[in-house]
Amino acid sequence: MERNIETIIEETELLIERNDDQALNHLLEELNISEVKDLVDELPEHGPRFIEMLPLSRSVHVFRILDFPVQERIIKKLSGTKITELINELPPDDRTSFFSELHGDVVKKLIILLPAEDRKEALALLGYEEDSVGRLMTPDYVAVKKHWNVARVLEHIRRYGVNSETIDVIYVIDDKGVLLDDLRIRKVLLASPEAMVSDLTDDRLIALNAYDPQEEAIEVFRMNNRVALPVVDHDNILLGIVTVDDILWLAKEEYTEDIQKIGGTEALDEPYLDTSIFELVKKRVGWLAILMVGEMLTATAMGFFEDQIHKATVLALFIPLIISCGGNSGSQASTLIIQAMALGEVTIRDWWRVMRREIISGFMLGVCLALVGFLRIFIWHLIAPNIYGEHWLLIAGTISVSLIFVVLWGSLSGSMLPILLKRLGADPATSSAPFVATLVDVTGLLIYFICAVLFLSGTLL
């Protein structure tokens, strides 16, 4: 019967308390990899003990899916023998990812544990820029020549495929290592043993460049439905492959980073509970300070219209309504466009289509909110005529027209800022909802008081 993680934790804690290593080892053997990972996360102080107990292949599989802070804590407490086994057995791409997060001195100590060939390979992968596709790739793949027949290809796979990251796809290269094409293993298995590789290729090659940003790899995988893609240099020499499991982890990290930026904070380098209080404050205070300065401009704008507010204090009652509607519409538009850009649905070239749609939708949203605002003032006037006095209709008109233009402006600002930042080479996620809301607060007040002056001059003003 399947057990939930709470039951597993309780049973594990009981065995640890009894110091029954044999029963604990048996329990760990019964669990699948994800359950052991959850166990390490829930009982971090015993994580090294679990890794030590597991057979090498299972301990590697668990270690490679742990978050880096957990990996770092565990590696510090493992025995020297286990560390050597782990580092040597880790796939090259996972090893590179782990090394790239460590301090340089620690990397030097660990990299010495590798055999000469693996050490050379690790150093080569670490030589690529941190956020490049080269850091994701593994040099463990199966490559064949176009003049081989299928029988020779299958023999080659049997001999070298065991060390490959995946054999779902094999790669066709020439004598200089230039990538010519790739083949799905299905196509090879179904072909006649005498068929030539050149007869199976279709010249529909899709490859990644080792020096391209990692974000581009996510989009290529998403659009082409591949389990692995080859990685080449500028001369189209095959360097390695990137598999979909690494892309899924990368996509998760990118999504988390974007969500944090949209919320108005710098991206955290570690999971929330593993981040120190000082680091949390450091990551958040910058944006809060910028937004505070921005909101000070709101006070400046109100000060500029102080006379109008003094003459018609009723205008002050609707300031929160105006700025919240503008900020909300801007935040909505910003979030929608950032998400669309992340999914590849919107590009910089689509700016006019986006603007046109937001002008129409922003105007329609503004009209809807304007009707609500007008009805609110009308109903309140019927209930208590003295609240707005004889000029209630002008006040209702001021609020309604202001809402139309403020919501329209908020929608335009929220949709165009991410595209503008992308065009300037910045991360669109930094045009976060709080930033857009602050911008629209200030400009919304200007729109509001301009409408008030146009509607109420000669009456209340």
Short mmCIF file of C-alpha atoms in Angstrom, two decimals:
data_model
loop_
_atom_site.label_atom_id
_atom_site.label_comp_id
_atom_site.label_asym_id
_atom_site.label_seq_id
_atom_site.Cartn_x
_atom_site.Cartn_y
_atom_site.Cartn_z
CA MET A 1 0.00 0.00 0.00
CA GLU A 2 1.31 3.43 -0.93
CA ARG A 3 2.39 5.62 2.00
CA ASN A 4 2.31 9.40 2.11
CA ILE A 5 5.40 11.41 2.99
CA GLU A 6 4.18 12.15 6.54
CA THR A 7 3.99 8.43 7.30
CA ILE A 8 7.43 7.87 5.79
CA ILE A 9 8.90 10.68 7.90
CA GLU A 10 7.37 9.29 11.10
CA GLU A 11 8.69 5.79 10.34
CA THR A 12 12.13 7.18 9.50
CA GLU A 13 12.33 9.25 12.69
CA LEU A 14 11.40 6.17 14.73
CA LEU A 15 14.15 4.09 13.10
CA ILE A 16 16.69 6.89 13.64
CA GLU A 17 15.68 7.12 17.28
CA ARG A 18 16.19 3.36 17.65
CA ASN A 19 19.47 3.65 15.72
CA ASP A 20 18.33 0.73 13.56
CA ASP A 21 20.53 1.22 10.48
CA GLN A 22 19.54 -2.07 8.90
CA ALA A 23 15.81 -1.27 8.96
CA LEU A 24 16.52 2.32 7.85
CA ASN A 25 18.58 1.09 4.93
CA HIS A 26 15.79 -1.29 3.94
CA LEU A 27 13.25 1.57 4.10
CA LEU A 28 15.41 3.78 1.90
CA GLU A 29 15.74 0.98 -0.64
CA GLU A 30 11.94 0.69 -0.85
CA LEU A 31 11.38 4.39 -1.51
CA ASN A 32 11.52 5.90 -4.96
CA ILE A 33 13.97 8.70 -5.75
CA SER A 34 11.49 11.55 -5.28
CA GLU A 35 10.44 10.18 -1.87
CA VAL A 36 14.05 10.04 -0.70
CA LYS A 37 14.48 13.61 -1.94
CA ASP A 38 11.43 14.68 0.11
CA LEU A 39 12.86 12.85 3.11
CA VAL A 40 16.16 14.74 2.79
CA ASP A 41 14.27 18.04 2.52
CA GLU A 42 12.10 17.30 5.57
CA LEU A 43 14.93 15.88 7.72
CA PRO A 44 17.93 17.94 6.54
CA GLU A 45 20.12 17.06 9.52
CA HIS A 46 19.99 13.38 8.47
CA GLY A 47 20.45 14.03 4.72
CA PRO A 48 24.15 13.01 4.66
CA ARG A 49 23.30 9.80 6.48
CA PHE A 50 20.67 8.87 3.88
CA ILE A 51 23.08 9.57 0.99
CA GLU A 52 25.82 7.49 2.64
CA MET A 53 23.45 4.55 3.08
CA LEU A 54 22.11 4.48 -0.47
CA PRO A 55 23.85 2.50 -3.23
CA LEU A 56 25.95 4.75 -5.46
CA SER A 57 23.55 4.86 -8.43
CA ARG A 58 20.56 5.79 -6.24
CA SER A 59 22.52 8.30 -4.17
CA VAL A 60 23.61 10.04 -7.39
CA HIS A 61 20.04 10.22 -8.65
CA VAL A 62 18.88 11.71 -5.35
CA PHE A 63 21.79 14.14 -5.07
CA ARG A 64 21.35 15.53 -8.60
CA ILE A 65 17.72 16.59 -7.98
CA LEU A 66 18.35 18.31 -4.65
CA ASP A 67 18.46 22.11 -4.45
CA PHE A 68 21.99 23.49 -4.35
CA PRO A 69 21.92 24.67 -0.69
CA VAL A 70 20.97 21.14 0.34
CA GLN A 71 23.67 19.65 -1.90
CA GLU A 72 26.25 21.96 -0.36
CA ARG A 73 25.27 21.06 3.20
CA ILE A 74 25.39 17.34 2.41
CA ILE A 75 28.72 17.37 0.56
CA LYS A 76 30.39 19.00 3.58
CA LYS A 77 29.36 16.11 5.84
CA LEU A 78 29.94 13.11 3.59
CA SER A 79 32.93 10.83 3.91
CA GLY A 80 35.82 11.38 1.52
CA THR A 81 35.11 8.09 -0.25
CA LYS A 82 31.46 8.94 -0.84
CA ILE A 83 32.33 12.42 -2.11
CA THR A 84 34.76 10.96 -4.63
CA GLU A 85 32.21 8.40 -5.80
CA LEU A 86 29.47 11.01 -6.12
CA ILE A 87 31.57 13.54 -8.02
CA ASN A 88 32.85 10.91 -10.41
CA GLU A 89 29.42 9.37 -11.03
CA LEU A 90 27.47 12.61 -11.53
CA PRO A 91 26.54 13.27 -15.18
CA PRO A 92 28.78 16.01 -16.66
CA ASP A 93 25.96 18.55 -16.98
CA ASP A 94 24.81 18.05 -13.37
CA ARG A 95 28.41 18.15 -12.19
CA THR A 96 28.97 21.43 -14.03
CA SER A 97 25.81 22.91 -12.55
CA PHE A 98 26.94 21.92 -9.05
CA PHE A 99 30.50 23.20 -9.51
CA SER A 100 29.30 26.52 -10.93
CA GLU A 101 27.45 27.27 -7.68
CA LEU A 102 30.38 26.45 -5.39
CA HIS A 103 33.15 28.74 -4.22
CA GLY A 104 36.28 28.57 -6.38
CA ASP A 105 38.45 27.00 -3.66
CA VAL A 106 35.94 24.21 -3.08
CA VAL A 107 35.74 23.49 -6.81
CA LYS A 108 39.52 23.15 -6.96
CA LYS A 109 39.44 20.54 -4.19
CA LEU A 110 36.61 18.56 -5.77
CA ILE A 111 37.83 18.69 -9.34
CA ILE A 112 41.10 17.03 -8.29
CA LEU A 113 39.05 13.96 -7.35
CA LEU A 114 38.15 13.41 -11.01
CA PRO A 115 40.18 11.29 -13.44
CA ALA A 116 42.31 13.32 -15.85
CA GLU A 117 39.89 12.99 -18.77
CA ASP A 118 36.83 13.91 -16.70
CA ARG A 119 38.75 16.80 -15.13
CA LYS A 120 39.55 18.18 -18.58
CA GLU A 121 35.90 17.78 -19.57
CA ALA A 122 34.65 19.56 -16.43
CA LEU A 123 37.04 22.48 -16.89
CA ALA A 124 35.96 22.83 -20.52
CA LEU A 125 32.29 23.02 -19.53
CA LEU A 126 33.02 25.50 -16.75
CA GLY A 127 34.80 27.65 -19.31
CA TYR A 128 31.50 28.70 -20.89
CA GLU A 129 29.68 31.75 -19.58
CA GLU A 130 27.42 31.10 -16.61
CA ASP A 131 24.08 31.56 -18.40
CA SER A 132 25.10 30.02 -21.73
CA VAL A 133 23.85 26.79 -23.29
CA GLY A 134 27.39 25.41 -22.95
CA ARG A 135 26.93 25.12 -19.18
CA LEU A 136 23.89 22.88 -19.71
CA MET A 137 25.32 20.40 -22.16
CA THR A 138 26.83 16.99 -21.61
CA PRO A 139 29.52 15.55 -23.93
CA ASP A 140 28.07 12.05 -23.46
CA TYR A 141 26.24 11.28 -26.69
CA VAL A 142 26.30 8.77 -29.56
CA ALA A 143 27.60 9.99 -32.93
CA VAL A 144 27.79 8.06 -36.20
CA LYS A 145 29.03 8.68 -39.75
CA LYS A 146 26.77 9.09 -42.78
CA HIS A 147 28.53 6.32 -44.76
CA TRP A 148 27.82 3.69 -42.09
CA ASN A 149 25.03 1.16 -42.51
CA VAL A 150 22.38 0.48 -39.85
CA ALA A 151 24.05 -2.74 -38.67
CA ARG A 152 27.25 -0.84 -37.87
CA VAL A 153 25.25 1.92 -36.14
CA LEU A 154 23.52 -0.58 -33.87
CA GLU A 155 26.83 -2.21 -33.00
CA HIS A 156 28.26 1.23 -32.19
CA ILE A 157 25.26 1.99 -29.93
CA ARG A 158 25.68 -1.32 -28.07
CA ARG A 159 29.33 -0.54 -27.47
CA TYR A 160 29.17 3.16 -26.50
CA GLY A 161 25.50 3.86 -25.69
CA VAL A 162 25.83 2.77 -22.07
CA ASN A 163 27.76 5.95 -21.26
CA SER A 164 25.47 8.25 -23.23
CA GLU A 165 23.02 10.62 -21.55
CA THR A 166 20.35 9.35 -23.95
CA ILE A 167 20.20 7.10 -27.01
CA ASP A 168 16.76 8.27 -28.09
CA VAL A 169 18.56 10.46 -30.62
CA ILE A 170 21.88 9.77 -32.36
CA TYR A 171 23.91 12.33 -34.28
CA VAL A 172 25.45 12.19 -37.74
CA ILE A 173 28.84 13.89 -38.11
CA ASP A 174 31.55 14.05 -40.73
CA ASP A 175 35.24 13.24 -40.28
CA LYS A 176 35.91 16.71 -38.83
CA GLY A 177 33.15 16.47 -36.25
CA VAL A 178 30.78 18.81 -38.09
CA LEU A 179 27.15 18.05 -37.27
CA LEU A 180 25.21 16.95 -40.35
CA ASP A 181 21.91 15.68 -38.98
CA ASP A 182 20.25 13.77 -36.16
CA LEU A 183 18.26 10.53 -36.19
CA ARG A 184 15.56 9.24 -33.88
CA ILE A 185 16.45 5.77 -32.63
CA ARG A 186 13.00 4.58 -33.79
CA LYS A 187 13.98 5.29 -37.39
CA VAL A 188 17.20 3.31 -37.01
CA LEU A 189 15.53 0.31 -35.36
CA LEU A 190 12.89 0.06 -38.07
CA ALA A 191 15.35 0.36 -40.98
CA SER A 192 16.97 -2.54 -42.82
CA PRO A 193 20.43 -3.51 -41.47
CA GLU A 194 21.89 -2.80 -44.91
CA ALA A 195 20.37 0.71 -45.16
CA MET A 196 22.87 3.57 -45.11
CA VAL A 197 22.71 6.39 -42.60
CA SER A 198 22.74 8.90 -45.48
CA ASP A 199 19.46 7.36 -46.71
CA LEU A 200 17.79 7.90 -43.33
CA THR A 201 18.65 11.57 -42.85
CA ASP A 202 16.12 14.26 -43.75
CA ASP A 203 18.22 17.43 -43.29
CA ARG A 204 15.77 18.86 -40.75
CA LEU A 205 18.48 19.59 -38.24
CA ILE A 206 17.75 21.71 -35.18
CA ALA A 207 20.75 22.62 -33.03
CA LEU A 208 21.68 24.96 -30.18
CA ASN A 209 24.76 27.14 -30.10
CA ALA A 210 26.95 26.69 -27.03
CA TYR A 211 27.29 30.45 -26.62
CA ASP A 212 23.58 31.30 -26.84
CA PRO A 213 21.63 32.31 -23.70
CA GLN A 214 19.99 29.42 -21.85
CA GLU A 215 16.57 31.07 -22.13
CA GLU A 216 16.64 30.53 -25.89
CA ALA A 217 17.08 26.79 -25.37
CA ILE A 218 13.80 26.65 -23.43
CA GLU A 219 11.91 28.14 -26.36
CA VAL A 220 13.59 25.85 -28.92
CA PHE A 221 12.65 22.76 -26.90
CA ARG A 222 9.10 23.98 -26.43
CA MET A 223 8.57 24.65 -30.13
CA ASN A 224 10.18 21.43 -31.42
CA ASN A 225 9.06 18.77 -28.95
CA ARG A 226 12.49 17.11 -28.56
CA VAL A 227 13.92 14.98 -25.77
CA ALA A 228 17.45 16.16 -26.62
CA LEU A 229 19.11 18.70 -28.89
CA PRO A 230 22.70 18.87 -30.15
CA VAL A 231 24.97 21.76 -29.16
CA VAL A 232 27.46 23.15 -31.67
CA ASP A 233 30.07 25.91 -31.82
CA HIS A 234 30.30 28.71 -34.39
CA ASP A 235 31.84 26.25 -36.90
CA ASN A 236 28.97 23.77 -36.41
CA ILE A 237 31.27 21.28 -34.64
CA LEU A 238 29.23 18.98 -32.38
CA LEU A 239 30.23 19.68 -28.76
CA GLY A 240 27.53 17.92 -26.76
CA ILE A 241 23.82 17.61 -26.18
CA VAL A 242 21.22 19.18 -23.89
CA THR A 243 18.43 16.93 -22.61
CA VAL A 244 14.89 17.91 -21.75
CA ASP A 245 15.28 17.15 -18.02
CA ASP A 246 17.85 19.94 -17.72
CA ILE A 247 15.56 22.28 -19.65
CA LEU A 248 12.67 21.54 -17.28
CA TRP A 249 14.83 22.47 -14.29
CA LEU A 250 16.00 25.61 -16.06
CA ALA A 251 12.43 26.59 -16.97
CA LYS A 252 11.41 26.18 -13.33
CA GLU A 253 14.26 28.46 -12.20
CA GLU A 254 13.44 31.07 -14.86
CA TYR A 255 9.75 31.00 -13.92
CA THR A 256 10.55 31.40 -10.22
CA GLU A 257 12.90 34.29 -10.98
CA ASP A 258 10.33 36.07 -13.14
CA ILE A 259 7.58 35.67 -10.54
CA GLN A 260 9.84 37.18 -7.86
CA LYS A 261 10.70 40.11 -10.12
CA ILE A 262 7.06 40.68 -11.00
CA GLY A 263 6.36 40.89 -7.28
CA GLY A 264 8.81 43.79 -6.99
CA THR A 265 11.93 42.13 -5.59
CA GLU A 266 15.27 40.90 -6.86
CA ALA A 267 15.39 37.19 -7.64
CA LEU A 268 16.50 35.06 -4.68
CA ASP A 269 19.63 32.97 -5.19
CA GLU A 270 18.40 30.27 -2.81
CA PRO A 271 15.02 28.90 -1.66
CA TYR A 272 13.13 31.30 0.59
CA LEU A 273 13.69 29.40 3.86
CA ASP A 274 17.40 28.97 3.08
CA THR A 275 17.89 32.69 2.45
CA SER A 276 19.14 34.68 5.43
CA ILE A 277 17.08 37.56 6.84
CA PHE A 278 19.82 40.00 5.86
CA GLU A 279 19.81 38.68 2.27
CA LEU A 280 16.01 38.92 2.12
CA VAL A 281 16.13 42.55 3.24
CA LYS A 282 18.93 43.29 0.77
CA LYS A 283 16.94 41.77 -2.12
CA ARG A 284 13.77 43.71 -1.28
CA VAL A 285 14.90 47.08 0.02
CA GLY A 286 16.18 48.39 -3.32
CA TRP A 287 12.86 48.06 -5.12
CA LEU A 288 10.94 49.35 -2.10
CA ALA A 289 13.14 52.45 -1.98
CA ILE A 290 12.67 53.07 -5.71
CA LEU A 291 8.91 52.63 -5.41
CA MET A 292 8.84 54.93 -2.38
CA VAL A 293 10.62 57.66 -4.33
CA GLY A 294 8.11 57.12 -7.12
CA GLU A 295 5.20 57.49 -4.73
CA MET A 296 6.74 60.75 -3.47
CA LEU A 297 6.04 62.09 -6.95
CA THR A 298 2.38 61.36 -6.22
CA ALA A 299 2.54 63.75 -3.26
CA THR A 300 4.29 66.29 -5.49
CA ALA A 301 1.51 66.02 -8.05
CA MET A 302 -1.12 66.49 -5.35
CA GLY A 303 0.76 69.51 -4.06
CA PHE A 304 0.69 71.04 -7.53
CA PHE A 305 -3.12 70.84 -7.46
CA GLU A 306 -3.42 71.90 -3.83
CA ASP A 307 -5.59 74.93 -4.67
CA GLN A 308 -8.06 72.80 -6.59
CA ILE A 309 -8.29 70.30 -3.72
CA HIS A 310 -8.78 73.17 -1.25
CA LYS A 311 -11.62 74.64 -3.34
CA ALA A 312 -13.30 71.30 -3.98
CA THR A 313 -12.39 68.91 -1.18
CA VAL A 314 -14.74 66.36 -2.70
CA LEU A 315 -12.02 65.69 -5.29
CA ALA A 316 -9.77 64.24 -2.59
CA LEU A 317 -12.38 61.56 -1.82
CA PHE A 318 -11.88 59.95 -5.21
CA ILE A 319 -8.06 60.00 -5.38
CA PRO A 320 -7.68 56.42 -4.00
CA LEU A 321 -10.32 55.22 -6.49
CA ILE A 322 -8.57 56.81 -9.47
CA ILE A 323 -5.04 55.67 -8.70
CA SER A 324 -6.08 52.13 -7.71
CA CYS A 325 -8.07 51.60 -10.94
CA GLY A 326 -5.16 52.87 -13.04
CA GLY A 327 -2.60 50.82 -11.12
CA ASN A 328 -4.72 47.68 -11.28
CA SER A 329 -5.25 47.94 -15.04
CA GLY A 330 -1.53 48.55 -15.56
CA SER A 331 -0.58 45.59 -13.38
CA GLN A 332 -2.98 43.34 -15.28
CA ALA A 333 -1.60 44.36 -18.66
CA SER A 334 2.02 44.08 -17.50
CA THR A 335 1.52 40.58 -16.10
CA LEU A 336 -0.28 39.38 -19.24
CA ILE A 337 2.41 40.69 -21.59
CA ILE A 338 5.34 39.41 -19.51
CA GLN A 339 3.77 35.95 -19.46
CA ALA A 340 3.05 36.09 -23.20
CA MET A 341 6.64 37.11 -23.91
CA ALA A 342 7.99 34.31 -21.70
CA LEU A 343 5.93 31.78 -23.67
CA GLY A 344 7.00 33.22 -27.01
CA GLU A 345 3.47 34.37 -27.85
CA VAL A 346 4.53 38.02 -28.10
CA THR A 347 7.78 39.45 -29.50
CA ILE A 348 9.15 42.97 -29.90
CA ARG A 349 7.86 43.03 -33.48
CA ASP A 350 4.31 42.63 -32.17
CA TRP A 351 4.38 45.96 -30.32
CA TRP A 352 1.87 47.65 -32.61
CA ARG A 353 -0.58 44.75 -32.42
CA VAL A 354 -0.29 44.80 -28.63
CA MET A 355 -0.76 48.57 -28.48
CA ARG A 356 -3.79 48.45 -30.75
CA ARG A 357 -5.40 45.70 -28.67
CA GLU A 358 -4.69 47.53 -25.40
CA ILE A 359 -6.09 50.81 -26.73
CA ILE A 360 -9.36 49.06 -27.57
CA SER A 361 -9.52 46.86 -24.47
CA GLY A 362 -8.28 49.67 -22.19
CA PHE A 363 -10.98 52.00 -23.49
CA MET A 364 -13.68 49.38 -23.04
CA LEU A 365 -12.48 48.58 -19.52
CA GLY A 366 -12.40 52.29 -18.74
CA VAL A 367 -15.97 52.75 -19.96
CA CYS A 368 -17.14 49.83 -17.79
CA LEU A 369 -15.49 51.30 -14.69
CA ALA A 370 -16.72 54.78 -15.61
CA LEU A 371 -20.30 53.50 -15.64
CA VAL A 372 -19.76 51.92 -12.21
CA GLY A 373 -18.29 55.19 -10.90
CA PHE A 374 -21.15 57.24 -12.36
CA LEU A 375 -23.78 54.93 -10.85
CA ARG A 376 -22.04 55.11 -7.49
CA ILE A 377 -22.22 58.90 -7.41
CA PHE A 378 -25.78 58.93 -8.78
CA ILE A 379 -27.05 56.45 -6.14
CA TRP A 380 -25.27 58.30 -3.32
CA HIS A 381 -26.79 61.56 -4.57
CA LEU A 382 -30.28 60.03 -4.45
CA ILE A 383 -29.66 58.77 -0.89
CA ALA A 384 -27.95 61.91 0.44
CA PRO A 385 -28.24 64.89 -1.98
CA ASN A 386 -26.03 67.10 0.21
CA ILE A 387 -22.92 64.96 -0.26
CA TYR A 388 -22.13 66.25 -3.75
CA GLY A 389 -24.54 69.17 -3.91
CA GLU A 390 -26.05 70.73 -7.02
CA HIS A 391 -22.96 69.98 -9.13
CA TRP A 392 -23.13 66.22 -8.64
CA LEU A 393 -23.49 65.61 -12.36
CA LEU A 394 -20.27 67.51 -13.14
CA ILE A 395 -18.46 65.59 -10.42
CA ALA A 396 -19.79 62.31 -11.82
CA GLY A 397 -18.64 63.35 -15.28
CA THR A 398 -15.19 64.23 -13.96
CA ILE A 399 -14.80 60.84 -12.25
CA SER A 400 -16.17 58.88 -15.23
CA VAL A 401 -14.02 60.57 -17.87
CA SER A 402 -10.96 60.37 -15.59
CA LEU A 403 -11.49 56.65 -15.13
CA ILE A 404 -11.69 56.07 -18.89
CA PHE A 405 -8.38 57.82 -19.57
CA VAL A 406 -6.58 56.57 -16.45
CA VAL A 407 -7.49 52.93 -17.15
CA LEU A 408 -6.58 53.38 -20.82
CA TRP A 409 -3.22 54.88 -19.86
CA GLY A 410 -2.61 52.13 -17.30
CA SER A 411 -3.28 49.41 -19.88
CA LEU A 412 -0.96 51.06 -22.41
CA SER A 413 1.84 51.62 -19.88
CA GLY A 414 1.61 48.10 -18.49
CA SER A 415 1.70 46.50 -21.93
CA MET A 416 4.38 48.68 -23.53
CA LEU A 417 6.93 48.77 -20.68
CA PRO A 418 7.88 45.06 -20.90
CA ILE A 419 8.31 45.35 -24.68
CA LEU A 420 10.39 48.54 -24.31
CA LEU A 421 12.64 46.93 -21.69
CA LYS A 422 13.11 43.88 -23.90
CA ARG A 423 14.05 46.17 -26.79
CA LEU A 424 16.66 47.87 -24.55
CA GLY A 425 18.11 44.48 -23.59
CA ALA A 426 16.69 44.40 -20.05
CA ASP A 427 14.56 41.71 -18.42
CA PRO A 428 10.85 42.44 -19.07
CA ALA A 429 9.99 40.99 -15.67
CA THR A 430 11.62 44.01 -14.04
CA SER A 431 8.66 46.11 -15.23
CA SER A 432 6.94 44.54 -12.26
CA ALA A 433 3.38 45.18 -11.22
CA PRO A 434 4.41 47.50 -8.33
CA PHE A 435 6.60 49.55 -10.70
CA VAL A 436 3.80 49.94 -13.24
CA ALA A 437 1.31 50.75 -10.48
CA THR A 438 3.59 53.48 -9.10
CA LEU A 439 4.08 55.00 -12.54
CA VAL A 440 0.35 55.04 -13.21
CA ASP A 441 -0.37 56.50 -9.75
CA VAL A 442 1.58 59.64 -10.58
CA THR A 443 0.36 60.08 -14.15
CA GLY A 444 -3.18 59.08 -13.16
CA LEU A 445 -3.37 61.96 -10.73
CA LEU A 446 -2.33 64.37 -13.47
CA ILE A 447 -5.07 63.01 -15.75
CA TYR A 448 -7.61 63.23 -12.92
CA PHE A 449 -6.94 66.84 -12.01
CA ILE A 450 -6.75 67.94 -15.64
CA CYS A 451 -10.23 66.46 -16.14
CA ALA A 452 -11.38 68.17 -12.93
CA VAL A 453 -10.17 71.56 -14.15
CA LEU A 454 -11.90 71.06 -17.54
CA PHE A 455 -15.21 69.96 -15.99
CA LEU A 456 -15.40 72.06 -12.84
CA SER A 457 -13.85 75.40 -13.86
CA GLY A 458 -16.37 78.17 -13.19
CA THR A 459 -18.37 76.06 -10.74
CA LEU A 460 -16.46 74.33 -7.94
CA LEU A 461 -13.05 75.55 -9.18
#
